[in-house]
CSV table of C-alpha atoms in Angstrom, one decimal:
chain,number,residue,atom,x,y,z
A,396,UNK,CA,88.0,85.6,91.4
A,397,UNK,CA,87.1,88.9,92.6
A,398,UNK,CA,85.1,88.6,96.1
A,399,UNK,CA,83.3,91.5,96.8
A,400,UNK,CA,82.4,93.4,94.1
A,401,UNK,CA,80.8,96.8,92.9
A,402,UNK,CA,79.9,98.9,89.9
A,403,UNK,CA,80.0,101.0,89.1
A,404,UNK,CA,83.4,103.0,90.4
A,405,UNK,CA,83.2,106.3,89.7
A,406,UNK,CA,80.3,108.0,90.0
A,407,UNK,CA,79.4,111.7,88.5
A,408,UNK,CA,75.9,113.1,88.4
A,409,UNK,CA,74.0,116.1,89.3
A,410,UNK,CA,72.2,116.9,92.6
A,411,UNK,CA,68.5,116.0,92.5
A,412,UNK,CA,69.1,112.9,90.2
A,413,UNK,CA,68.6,109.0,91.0
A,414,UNK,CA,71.6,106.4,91.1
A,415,UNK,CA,72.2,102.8,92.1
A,416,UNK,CA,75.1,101.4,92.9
A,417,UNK,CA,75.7,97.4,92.9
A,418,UNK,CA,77.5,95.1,94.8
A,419,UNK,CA,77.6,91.3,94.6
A,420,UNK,CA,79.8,88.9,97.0
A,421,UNK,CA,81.2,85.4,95.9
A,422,UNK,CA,82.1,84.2,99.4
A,423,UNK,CA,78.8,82.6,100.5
A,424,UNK,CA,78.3,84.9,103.6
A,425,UNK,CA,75.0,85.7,104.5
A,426,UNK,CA,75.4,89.1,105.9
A,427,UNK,CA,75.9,92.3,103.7
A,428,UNK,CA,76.9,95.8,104.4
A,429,UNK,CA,76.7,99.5,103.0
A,430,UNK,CA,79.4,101.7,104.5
A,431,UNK,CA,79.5,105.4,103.5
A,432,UNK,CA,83.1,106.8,104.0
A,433,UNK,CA,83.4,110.9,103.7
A,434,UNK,CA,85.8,112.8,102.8
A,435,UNK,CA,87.5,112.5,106.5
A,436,UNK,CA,88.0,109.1,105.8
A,437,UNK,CA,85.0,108.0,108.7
A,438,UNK,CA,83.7,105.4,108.0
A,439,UNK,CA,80.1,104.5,109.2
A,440,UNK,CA,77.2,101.8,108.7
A,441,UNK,CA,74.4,102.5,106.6
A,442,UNK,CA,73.2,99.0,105.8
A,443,UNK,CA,73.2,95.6,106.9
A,444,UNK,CA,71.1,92.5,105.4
A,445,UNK,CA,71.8,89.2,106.7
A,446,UNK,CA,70.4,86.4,104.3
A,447,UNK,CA,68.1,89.2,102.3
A,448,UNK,CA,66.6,90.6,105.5
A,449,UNK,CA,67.4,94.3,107.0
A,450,UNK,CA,68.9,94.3,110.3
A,451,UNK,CA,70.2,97.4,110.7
A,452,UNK,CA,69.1,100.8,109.5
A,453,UNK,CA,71.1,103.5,110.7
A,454,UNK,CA,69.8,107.4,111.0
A,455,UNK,CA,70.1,107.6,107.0
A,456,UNK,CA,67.8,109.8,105.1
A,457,UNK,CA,64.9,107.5,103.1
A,458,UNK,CA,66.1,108.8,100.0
A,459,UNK,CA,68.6,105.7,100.3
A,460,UNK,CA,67.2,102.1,99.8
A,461,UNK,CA,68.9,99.3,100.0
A,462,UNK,CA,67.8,96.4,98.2
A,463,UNK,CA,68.9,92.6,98.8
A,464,UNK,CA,67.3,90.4,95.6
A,465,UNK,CA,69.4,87.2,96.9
A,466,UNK,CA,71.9,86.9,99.8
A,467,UNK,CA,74.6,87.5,97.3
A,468,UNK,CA,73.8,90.9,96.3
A,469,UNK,CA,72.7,93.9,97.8
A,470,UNK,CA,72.5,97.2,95.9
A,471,UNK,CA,71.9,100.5,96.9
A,472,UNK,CA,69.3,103.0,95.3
A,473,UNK,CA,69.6,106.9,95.8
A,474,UNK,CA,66.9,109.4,95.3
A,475,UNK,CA,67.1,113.5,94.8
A,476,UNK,CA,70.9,113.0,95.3
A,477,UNK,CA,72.4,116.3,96.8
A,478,UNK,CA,75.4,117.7,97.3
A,479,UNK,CA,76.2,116.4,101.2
A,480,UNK,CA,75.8,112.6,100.1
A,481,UNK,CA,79.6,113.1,98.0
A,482,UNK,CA,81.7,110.2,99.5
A,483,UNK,CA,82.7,106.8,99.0
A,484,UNK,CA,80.7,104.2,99.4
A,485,UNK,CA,81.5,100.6,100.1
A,486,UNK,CA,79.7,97.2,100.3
A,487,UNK,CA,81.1,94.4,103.0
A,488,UNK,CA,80.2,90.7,103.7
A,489,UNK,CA,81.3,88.8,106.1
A,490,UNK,CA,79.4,85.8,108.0
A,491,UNK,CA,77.8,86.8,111.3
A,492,UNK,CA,79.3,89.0,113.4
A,493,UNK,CA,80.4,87.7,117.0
A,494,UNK,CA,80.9,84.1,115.6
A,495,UNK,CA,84.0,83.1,117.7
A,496,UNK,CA,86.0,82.0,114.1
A,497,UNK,CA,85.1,84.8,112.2
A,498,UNK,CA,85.0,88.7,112.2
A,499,UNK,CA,86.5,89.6,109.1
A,500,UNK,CA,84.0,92.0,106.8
A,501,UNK,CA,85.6,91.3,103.0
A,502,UNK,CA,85.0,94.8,101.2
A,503,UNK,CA,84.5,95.9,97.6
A,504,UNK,CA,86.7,98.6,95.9
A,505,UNK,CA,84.1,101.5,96.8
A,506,UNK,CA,82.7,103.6,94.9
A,507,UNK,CA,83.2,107.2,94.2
A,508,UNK,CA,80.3,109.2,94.1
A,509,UNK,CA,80.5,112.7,93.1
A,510,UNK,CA,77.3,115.2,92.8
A,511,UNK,CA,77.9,118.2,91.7
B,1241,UNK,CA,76.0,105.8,121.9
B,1242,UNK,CA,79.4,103.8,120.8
B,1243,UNK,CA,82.5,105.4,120.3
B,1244,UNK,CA,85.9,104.9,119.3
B,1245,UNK,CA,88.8,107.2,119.4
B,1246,UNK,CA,92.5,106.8,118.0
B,1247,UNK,CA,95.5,109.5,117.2
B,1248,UNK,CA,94.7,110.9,113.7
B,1249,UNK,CA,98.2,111.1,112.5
B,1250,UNK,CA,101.5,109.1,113.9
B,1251,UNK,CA,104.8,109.3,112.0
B,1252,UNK,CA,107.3,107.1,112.3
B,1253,UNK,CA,110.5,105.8,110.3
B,1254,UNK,CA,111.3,102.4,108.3
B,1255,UNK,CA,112.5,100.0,110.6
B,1256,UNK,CA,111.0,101.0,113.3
B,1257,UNK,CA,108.4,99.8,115.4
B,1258,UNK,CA,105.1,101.6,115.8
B,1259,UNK,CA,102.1,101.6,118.5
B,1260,UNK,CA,98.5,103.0,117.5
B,1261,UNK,CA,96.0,103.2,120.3
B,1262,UNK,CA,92.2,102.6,120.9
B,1263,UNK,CA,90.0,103.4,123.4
B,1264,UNK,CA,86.3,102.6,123.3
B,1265,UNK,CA,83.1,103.2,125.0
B,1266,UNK,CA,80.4,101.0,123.9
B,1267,UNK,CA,77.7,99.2,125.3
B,1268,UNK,CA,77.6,94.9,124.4
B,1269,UNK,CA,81.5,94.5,123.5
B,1270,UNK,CA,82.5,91.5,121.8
B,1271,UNK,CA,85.8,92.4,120.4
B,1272,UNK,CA,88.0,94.6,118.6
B,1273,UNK,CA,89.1,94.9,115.2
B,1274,UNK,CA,91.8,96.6,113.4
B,1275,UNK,CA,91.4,97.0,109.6
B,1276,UNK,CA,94.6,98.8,106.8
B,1277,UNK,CA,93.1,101.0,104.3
B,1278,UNK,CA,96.0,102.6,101.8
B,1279,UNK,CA,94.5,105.5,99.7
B,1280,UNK,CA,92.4,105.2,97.3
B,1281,UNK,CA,91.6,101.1,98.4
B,1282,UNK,CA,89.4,99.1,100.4
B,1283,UNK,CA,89.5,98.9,103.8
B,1284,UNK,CA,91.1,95.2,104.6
B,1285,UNK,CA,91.2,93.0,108.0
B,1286,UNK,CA,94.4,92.4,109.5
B,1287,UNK,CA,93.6,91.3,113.2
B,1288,UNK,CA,90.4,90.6,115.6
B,1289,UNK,CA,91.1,90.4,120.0
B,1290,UNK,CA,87.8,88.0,121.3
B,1291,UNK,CA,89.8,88.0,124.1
B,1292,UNK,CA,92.5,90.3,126.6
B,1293,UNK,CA,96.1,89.5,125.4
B,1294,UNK,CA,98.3,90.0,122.6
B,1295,UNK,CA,97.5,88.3,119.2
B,1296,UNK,CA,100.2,88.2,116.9
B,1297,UNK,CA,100.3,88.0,113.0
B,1298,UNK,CA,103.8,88.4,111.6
B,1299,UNK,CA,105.3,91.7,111.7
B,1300,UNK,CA,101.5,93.3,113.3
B,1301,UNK,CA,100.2,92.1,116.7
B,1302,UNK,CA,97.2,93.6,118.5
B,1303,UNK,CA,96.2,93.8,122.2
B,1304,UNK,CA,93.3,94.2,124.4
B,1305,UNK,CA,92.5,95.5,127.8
B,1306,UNK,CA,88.4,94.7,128.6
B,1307,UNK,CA,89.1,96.3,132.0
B,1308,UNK,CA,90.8,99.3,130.7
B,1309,UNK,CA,88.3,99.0,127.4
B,1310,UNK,CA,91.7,99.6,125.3
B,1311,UNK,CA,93.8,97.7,122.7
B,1312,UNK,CA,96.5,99.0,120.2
B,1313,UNK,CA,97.9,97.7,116.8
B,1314,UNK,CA,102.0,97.4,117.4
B,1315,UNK,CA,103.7,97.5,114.0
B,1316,UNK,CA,107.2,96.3,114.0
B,1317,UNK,CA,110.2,96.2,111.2
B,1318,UNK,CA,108.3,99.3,109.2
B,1319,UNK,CA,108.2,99.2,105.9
B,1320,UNK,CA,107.1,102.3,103.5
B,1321,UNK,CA,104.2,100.3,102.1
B,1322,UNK,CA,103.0,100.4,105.9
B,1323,UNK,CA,101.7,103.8,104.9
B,1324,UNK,CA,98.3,103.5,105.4
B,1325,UNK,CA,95.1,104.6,107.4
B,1326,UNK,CA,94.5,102.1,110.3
B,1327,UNK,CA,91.3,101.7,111.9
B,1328,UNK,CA,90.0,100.0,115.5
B,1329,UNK,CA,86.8,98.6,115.2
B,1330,UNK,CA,84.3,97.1,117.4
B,1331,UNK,CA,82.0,94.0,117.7
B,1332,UNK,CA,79.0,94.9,119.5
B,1333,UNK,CA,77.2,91.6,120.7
B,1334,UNK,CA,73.6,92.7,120.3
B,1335,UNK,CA,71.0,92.5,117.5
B,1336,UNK,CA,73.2,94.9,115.3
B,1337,UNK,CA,75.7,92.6,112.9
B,1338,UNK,CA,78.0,95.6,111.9
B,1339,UNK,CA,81.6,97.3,113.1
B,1340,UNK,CA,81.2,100.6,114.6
B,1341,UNK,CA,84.4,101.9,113.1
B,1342,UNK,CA,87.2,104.4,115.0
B,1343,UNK,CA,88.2,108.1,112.7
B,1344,UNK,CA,91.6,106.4,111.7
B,1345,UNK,CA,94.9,106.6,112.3
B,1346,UNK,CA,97.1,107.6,109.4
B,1347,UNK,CA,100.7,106.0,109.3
B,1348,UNK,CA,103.1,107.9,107.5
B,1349,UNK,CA,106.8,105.9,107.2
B,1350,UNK,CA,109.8,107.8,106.2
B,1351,UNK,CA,112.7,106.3,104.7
């Protein structure tokens, strides 16, 4: 029954190595988020897909890719990791933002990723 | 740009009834959010103002000001599992679909 979901959770590699991380949502929303939290606890978009398609791309370096193979999932691929991108990462859905009904974003567990 | 800011820390004791504030400077605003995170979890929704006034949800309510671009999260009847990082969050009404997210405000109840 889980809604939002990710794997994996904890996440230990070494710098200049390639990860993914995955998320899948059961809710039927169309719109999908990446949200990197550091170790200050901010909290800030990466990512959003709404119904498989990119609609927002914030200032994050191209070594991250986001990729949306059906509106349900939305994974996130990272290249040469280095030390900086240490944080915890979390996927969201919600339905579209500024619907009057709904604003909630549903998000997963996060995941810890630690690059040493 | 947008930007949110809130106190970083407020302390307060069980029982008692607690106000965190938010002020915002963005451009398109929709509405506000306000969104519990306890260590170690997911950050989860608890209230969203479309519109100036007090919405209240049990034991939470939240407020907004458009004029004063301000709202607050009032907590009432603490409990220690109230403990928790608390974050404003705001709608912007343009092409983006995402939350632009305050630094948090941690709640720490005492007995």
């Amino acid at each position: 029954d889980t809604a939002v979901s990710q794997t994996p959770k904890y996440l230990v590699t070494q710098m200049g190595n390639d990860k993914s991380i995955k998320c899948e949502q059961n809710l039927g929303h169309d719109t999908m988020y990446w949200y990197k939290q550091d170790s200050k606890k901010f909290l800030k978009i990466m990512f959003s897909y709404n119904n498989k398609e990119l609609i927002i791309n914030e200032t994050v370096p191209n070594r991250f890719s986001p990729k949306s193979p059906d509106k349900a999932h939305l994974n996130l691929h990272i290249n040469s990791l280095e030390l900086g991108d240490s944080a915890v990462y979390f996927c969201a859905s919600s339905h579209p933002l500024g619907a009057e009904t709904y604003n909630e974003q549903f998000f997963g567990p996060g995941t810890r990723l630690t690059v040493l | 740009g947008q930007s949110l800011e809130q106190p970083s820390e407020v302390t307060a004791v069980e029982g008692a009834i607690v106000q965190i504030n938010c002020t915002y400077q963005t451009s398109g605003f929709y509405g506000l959010s306000w969104y519990q995170q306890h260590d170690g979890g997911a950050p989860t929704f608890l209230s969203y103002n479309a519109l100036d006034g007090l919405e209240e949800t049990g034991r939470f309510s939240s407020f907004l000001s458009r004029s004063d671009s301000y709202g607050y999260l009032l907590l009432q009847e603490l409990q220690m599992k109230d403990s928790a990082s608390y974050f404003c969050a705001a709608c912007i009404r343009t092409g983006r679909r995402a939350l632009t997210f305050g630094s948090g405000t941690r709640l720490q109840v005492q007995p």
